mmCIF file of C-alpha atoms and ligand atoms in Angstrom:
data_model
loop_
_atom_site.group_PDB
_atom_site.id
_atom_site.type_symbol
_atom_site.label_atom_id
_atom_site.label_comp_id
_atom_site.label_asym_id
_atom_site.label_seq_id
_atom_site.Cartn_x
_atom_site.Cartn_y
_atom_site.Cartn_z
ATOM 1 C CA MET M 97 57.907 -0.156 -16.692
ATOM 2 C CA ILE M 98 56.722 1.263 -13.883
ATOM 3 C CA PHE M 99 54.662 3.978 -15.662
ATOM 4 C CA ALA M 100 53.165 4.309 -19.097
ATOM 5 C CA HIS M 101 56.164 5.328 -21.445
ATOM 6 C CA ASP M 102 55.093 9.347 -22.153
ATOM 7 C CA THR M 103 55.180 9.568 -18.259
ATOM 8 C CA GLU M 104 58.265 8.120 -17.592
ATOM 9 C CA VAL M 105 60.246 10.445 -20.315
ATOM 10 C CA ALA M 106 58.184 13.624 -18.740
ATOM 11 C CA LEU M 107 59.316 12.822 -15.527
ATOM 12 C CA ALA M 108 62.701 12.637 -16.571
ATOM 13 C CA SER M 109 62.109 16.145 -18.668
ATOM 14 C CA ALA M 110 60.711 17.435 -15.544
ATOM 15 C CA ALA M 111 63.707 16.334 -13.259
ATOM 16 C CA ALA M 112 66.414 17.887 -16.018
ATOM 17 C CA LEU M 113 64.443 20.760 -16.167
ATOM 18 C CA VAL M 114 64.749 21.024 -12.356
ATOM 19 C CA ASN M 115 68.657 20.120 -12.562
ATOM 20 C CA THR M 116 69.251 23.257 -14.639
ATOM 21 C CA GLY M 117 68.750 25.291 -11.935
ATOM 22 C CA ARG M 118 70.130 22.955 -8.954
ATOM 23 C CA GLY M 119 73.045 23.655 -6.873
ATOM 24 C CA GLY M 120 73.591 27.436 -7.630
ATOM 25 C CA LYS M 121 74.637 26.748 -11.266
ATOM 26 C CA GLU M 122 72.359 28.497 -14.378
ATOM 27 C CA LEU M 123 72.378 25.871 -17.432
ATOM 28 C CA LEU M 124 69.691 27.813 -18.916
ATOM 29 C CA GLY M 125 71.816 30.798 -19.339
ATOM 30 C CA ASP M 126 70.213 32.174 -22.802
ATOM 31 C CA LEU M 127 67.903 31.041 -25.648
ATOM 32 C CA ALA M 128 70.923 28.996 -27.287
ATOM 33 C CA ALA M 129 70.866 26.769 -23.859
ATOM 34 C CA LEU M 130 67.029 26.384 -23.926
ATOM 35 C CA ASP M 131 67.183 25.624 -27.731
ATOM 36 C CA GLN M 132 69.636 22.832 -26.930
ATOM 37 C CA PHE M 133 67.330 21.481 -24.065
ATOM 38 C CA VAL M 134 64.304 21.633 -25.999
ATOM 39 C CA ALA M 135 65.785 19.594 -29.188
ATOM 40 C CA ASP M 136 67.443 17.209 -26.221
ATOM 41 C CA TRP M 137 64.120 16.549 -24.634
ATOM 42 C CA GLY M 138 62.349 16.177 -28.146
ATOM 43 C CA TRP M 139 59.903 18.750 -27.511
ATOM 44 C CA THR M 140 57.688 20.195 -30.552
ATOM 45 C CA GLY M 141 55.266 22.615 -30.969
ATOM 46 C CA GLY M 142 55.582 26.267 -30.978
ATOM 47 C CA ARG M 143 58.348 28.746 -29.724
ATOM 48 C CA ALA M 144 58.381 32.219 -28.956
ATOM 49 C CA ARG M 145 62.311 32.306 -28.728
ATOM 50 C CA ASP M 146 62.676 35.364 -26.700
ATOM 51 C CA GLN M 147 63.459 36.347 -23.541
ATOM 52 C CA ALA M 148 59.743 36.525 -22.196
ATOM 53 C CA GLU M 149 59.744 32.686 -22.993
ATOM 54 C CA LEU M 150 63.297 31.715 -21.105
ATOM 55 C CA ASP M 151 62.133 33.776 -18.425
ATOM 56 C CA ALA M 152 58.791 32.123 -18.275
ATOM 57 C CA VAL M 153 60.712 28.336 -18.230
ATOM 58 C CA ARG M 154 62.954 29.506 -15.641
ATOM 59 C CA ARG M 155 60.242 30.571 -13.197
ATOM 60 C CA LEU M 156 58.460 26.764 -13.455
ATOM 61 C CA ARG M 157 61.808 25.496 -12.211
ATOM 62 C CA PRO M 158 61.388 26.148 -8.570
ATOM 63 C CA ARG M 159 57.457 25.364 -8.605
ATOM 64 C CA LEU M 160 58.410 21.618 -9.835
ATOM 65 C CA GLU M 161 61.557 21.152 -7.747
ATOM 66 C CA ARG M 162 59.434 21.745 -4.750
ATOM 67 C CA LEU M 163 57.339 18.393 -5.757
ATOM 68 C CA TRP M 164 60.518 16.518 -4.220
ATOM 69 C CA GLU M 165 60.114 17.513 -0.855
ATOM 70 C CA MET M 166 56.210 17.581 -0.908
ATOM 71 C CA ASP M 167 53.816 15.272 0.711
ATOM 72 C CA PRO M 168 51.318 13.668 -1.564
ATOM 73 C CA ASP M 169 48.362 16.578 -0.351
ATOM 74 C CA ALA M 170 50.895 19.298 -0.842
ATOM 75 C CA ALA M 171 52.173 17.731 -4.280
ATOM 76 C CA ALA M 172 48.381 17.069 -5.168
ATOM 77 C CA GLY M 173 47.571 20.646 -4.525
ATOM 78 C CA LEU M 174 50.500 22.037 -6.930
ATOM 79 C CA VAL M 175 49.327 19.645 -9.546
ATOM 80 C CA ASN M 176 46.139 20.933 -9.520
ATOM 81 C CA THR M 177 46.840 24.304 -9.736
ATOM 82 C CA LEU M 178 49.613 23.842 -12.667
ATOM 83 C CA LEU M 179 46.911 22.203 -14.633
ATOM 84 C CA ARG M 180 44.295 24.871 -13.697
ATOM 85 C CA GLU M 181 46.620 27.346 -14.884
ATOM 86 C CA ALA M 182 47.367 26.369 -18.068
ATOM 87 C CA GLY M 183 43.603 25.156 -19.012
ATOM 88 C CA ALA M 184 44.567 21.743 -19.339
ATOM 89 C CA LEU M 185 42.627 19.605 -21.941
ATOM 90 C CA PRO M 186 43.694 16.102 -21.972
ATOM 91 C CA GLN M 187 43.715 14.657 -25.603
ATOM 92 C CA LEU M 188 44.975 11.701 -27.026
ATOM 93 C CA VAL M 189 47.255 12.228 -29.994
ATOM 94 C CA LYS M 190 49.575 10.924 -32.083
ATOM 95 C CA HIS M 191 52.630 12.740 -33.937
ATOM 96 C CA ASP M 192 56.219 11.928 -35.286
ATOM 97 C CA SER M 193 56.963 8.510 -34.532
ATOM 98 C CA TRP M 194 55.058 8.562 -30.985
ATOM 99 C CA ASP M 195 52.152 6.255 -30.991
ATOM 100 C CA TYR M 196 48.917 7.342 -28.885
ATOM 101 C CA HIS M 197 50.017 9.615 -25.877
ATOM 102 C CA LEU M 198 48.470 12.442 -23.710
ATOM 103 C CA HIS M 199 48.683 16.105 -24.521
ATOM 104 C CA ALA M 200 46.989 18.130 -21.911
ATOM 105 C CA ALA M 201 48.087 21.498 -23.909
ATOM 106 C CA SER M 202 47.746 22.284 -27.216
ATOM 107 C CA PRO M 203 50.795 22.606 -29.212
ATOM 108 C CA ASP M 204 50.821 26.607 -29.750
ATOM 109 C CA ALA M 205 50.627 27.083 -25.859
ATOM 110 C CA PRO M 206 53.147 28.895 -24.638
ATOM 111 C CA LEU M 207 56.495 26.437 -24.208
ATOM 112 C CA ALA M 208 56.554 26.888 -19.879
ATOM 113 C CA ASP M 209 52.744 26.206 -19.916
ATOM 114 C CA ARG M 210 53.343 22.929 -22.162
ATOM 115 C CA MET M 211 56.453 21.889 -19.589
ATOM 116 C CA ALA M 212 53.807 22.871 -16.303
ATOM 117 C CA VAL M 213 51.241 20.565 -17.802
ATOM 118 C CA GLU M 214 53.244 17.860 -18.916
ATOM 119 C CA ALA M 215 54.823 17.427 -15.712
ATOM 120 C CA ALA M 216 51.695 18.231 -13.601
ATOM 121 C CA MET M 217 50.415 15.093 -15.838
ATOM 122 C CA ALA M 218 52.836 12.859 -14.887
ATOM 123 C CA PHE M 219 53.352 13.782 -11.748
ATOM 124 C CA ALA M 220 49.514 13.036 -11.003
ATOM 125 C CA ASP M 221 50.285 9.306 -12.249
ATOM 126 C CA VAL M 222 53.086 9.205 -9.415
ATOM 127 C CA ILE M 223 50.667 10.693 -6.955
ATOM 128 C CA ARG M 224 47.756 8.327 -7.726
ATOM 129 C CA THR M 225 49.773 5.653 -7.752
ATOM 130 C CA GLY M 226 51.621 6.200 -4.349
ATOM 131 C CA GLN M 227 55.128 6.268 -5.863
ATOM 132 C CA LEU M 228 56.061 9.752 -5.056
ATOM 133 C CA GLY M 229 59.270 8.059 -2.893
ATOM 134 C CA ARG M 230 60.854 7.649 -6.048
ATOM 135 C CA LEU M 231 61.495 11.334 -6.353
ATOM 136 C CA ARG M 232 65.051 11.354 -5.305
ATOM 137 C CA ILE M 233 68.312 13.304 -4.509
ATOM 138 C CA CYS M 234 71.166 12.306 -6.206
ATOM 139 C CA ALA M 235 73.613 10.135 -3.799
ATOM 140 C CA ALA M 236 76.969 11.749 -5.046
ATOM 141 C CA GLU M 237 78.687 13.782 -2.926
ATOM 142 C CA ASN M 238 79.322 17.216 -4.647
ATOM 143 C CA CYS M 239 75.782 16.318 -6.774
ATOM 144 C CA ASP M 240 72.331 17.565 -5.513
ATOM 145 C CA ASN M 241 70.619 16.840 -8.703
ATOM 146 C CA VAL M 242 67.119 15.298 -8.171
ATOM 147 C CA HIS M 243 65.762 12.312 -10.075
ATOM 148 C CA VAL M 244 62.837 9.701 -10.354
ATOM 149 C CA ASP M 245 63.566 6.470 -9.681
ATOM 150 C CA LEU M 246 61.860 4.584 -12.225
ATOM 151 C CA SER M 247 63.927 0.772 -11.173
ATOM 152 C CA LYS M 248 62.013 -2.011 -10.685
ATOM 153 C CA ASN M 249 63.532 -2.462 -7.157
ATOM 154 C CA ARG M 250 63.461 1.220 -5.998
ATOM 155 C CA SER M 251 67.171 0.920 -6.006
ATOM 156 C CA ARG M 252 68.211 4.105 -8.080
ATOM 157 C CA ARG M 253 70.323 6.266 -5.814
ATOM 158 C CA PHE M 254 72.261 8.206 -8.701
ATOM 159 C CA CYS M 255 71.098 10.792 -10.996
ATOM 160 C CA SER M 256 73.466 9.779 -13.846
ATOM 161 C CA VAL M 257 75.805 7.155 -14.851
ATOM 162 C CA SER M 258 78.853 9.538 -14.149
ATOM 163 C CA CYS M 259 77.478 9.759 -10.858
ATOM 164 C CA ALA M 260 77.435 6.326 -9.964
ATOM 165 C CA ASN M 261 80.894 5.927 -11.917
ATOM 166 C CA ARG M 262 82.276 8.321 -9.497
ATOM 167 C CA THR M 263 80.829 7.091 -6.103
ATOM 168 C CA ASN M 264 81.693 3.822 -7.111
ATOM 169 C CA VAL M 265 85.597 4.417 -7.510
ATOM 170 C CA ALA M 266 86.114 6.618 -4.439
ATOM 171 C CA ALA M 267 84.343 3.681 -2.609
ATOM 172 C CA TYR M 268 87.168 1.295 -4.039
ATOM 173 C CA ARG M 269 89.658 3.210 -3.403
ATOM 174 C CA THR M 270 88.404 3.731 0.086
ATOM 175 C CA ARG M 271 88.339 -0.094 0.363
ATOM 176 C CA GLN M 272 91.657 -0.279 -1.144
ATOM 177 C CA ALA M 273 93.222 2.296 1.185
ATOM 178 C CA ARG M 274 92.031 0.187 4.373
ATOM 179 C CA GLN M 275 93.522 -2.812 2.685
ATOM 180 C CA LEU M 276 96.713 -1.406 2.448
ATOM 181 C CA ALA M 277 96.976 -0.153 5.875
ATOM 182 C CA GLY M 278 95.450 -3.283 7.130
ATOM 183 C CA ALA M 279 98.306 -5.366 5.460
ATOM 184 C CA GLU M 280 100.742 -3.172 6.957
ATOM 185 C CA GLY M 281 99.430 -3.929 10.678
ATOM 186 C CA ARG M 282 97.695 -0.629 11.065
ATOM 187 C CA SER M 283 94.322 1.081 10.696
ATOM 188 C CA VAL M 284 93.390 4.311 8.818
ATOM 189 C CA LEU M 285 89.992 4.140 11.035
ATOM 190 C CA PRO M 286 90.040 5.898 14.519
ATOM 191 C CA ARG M 287 89.537 3.059 16.969
ATOM 192 C CA PRO M 288 88.027 4.007 20.352
ATOM 193 C CA ALA M 289 90.602 3.564 23.445
ATOM 194 C CA GLY M 290 90.243 1.108 25.799
HETATM 195 ZN ZN1 LIG C 529 53.501 14.556 -28.261
HETATM 196 ZN ZN1 LIG C 530 74.275 13.290 -9.819
#
């Protein structure tokens, strides 16, 4: 593990939130979609379940998205702003099946504020350990999802298993086509003349 468990979950959750609005798509189109996201990522605490809540969560996305292209000074500035805006106050808590972890917003704070604070706390860990380079864009064609590489050897290139598989299959087919072309005595790759 690179970071504490709650930090790693928060980073994955922040990337997933950003990805709901990447590449011109809108995966948080309505409250039902937000309910699903909240359930998928195990968000607890109070909910307003209204349009204002959905709008606030959507407004948070482009702010978090910018972290993927920021240098450490800019990222630190944004993290500080997010923590300050929400009046973050770190507290160790235990709940449900979770052992002690940090909450820096109260469970009845607005959902978007809690999402902002949890992401900001996690990114604070990333910045102060000099690990911003782990923030990546998926290397698969036709996918611009963001992800946080939490692998030991910093080798993760894809946002998901399906993107990794899709890319591997495409590379395999290209190799096969080349081998076939080679066996028939010609190349599919253009060769420089002379
Ligand atoms: Zn918790
Ligand atoms: Zn991808």
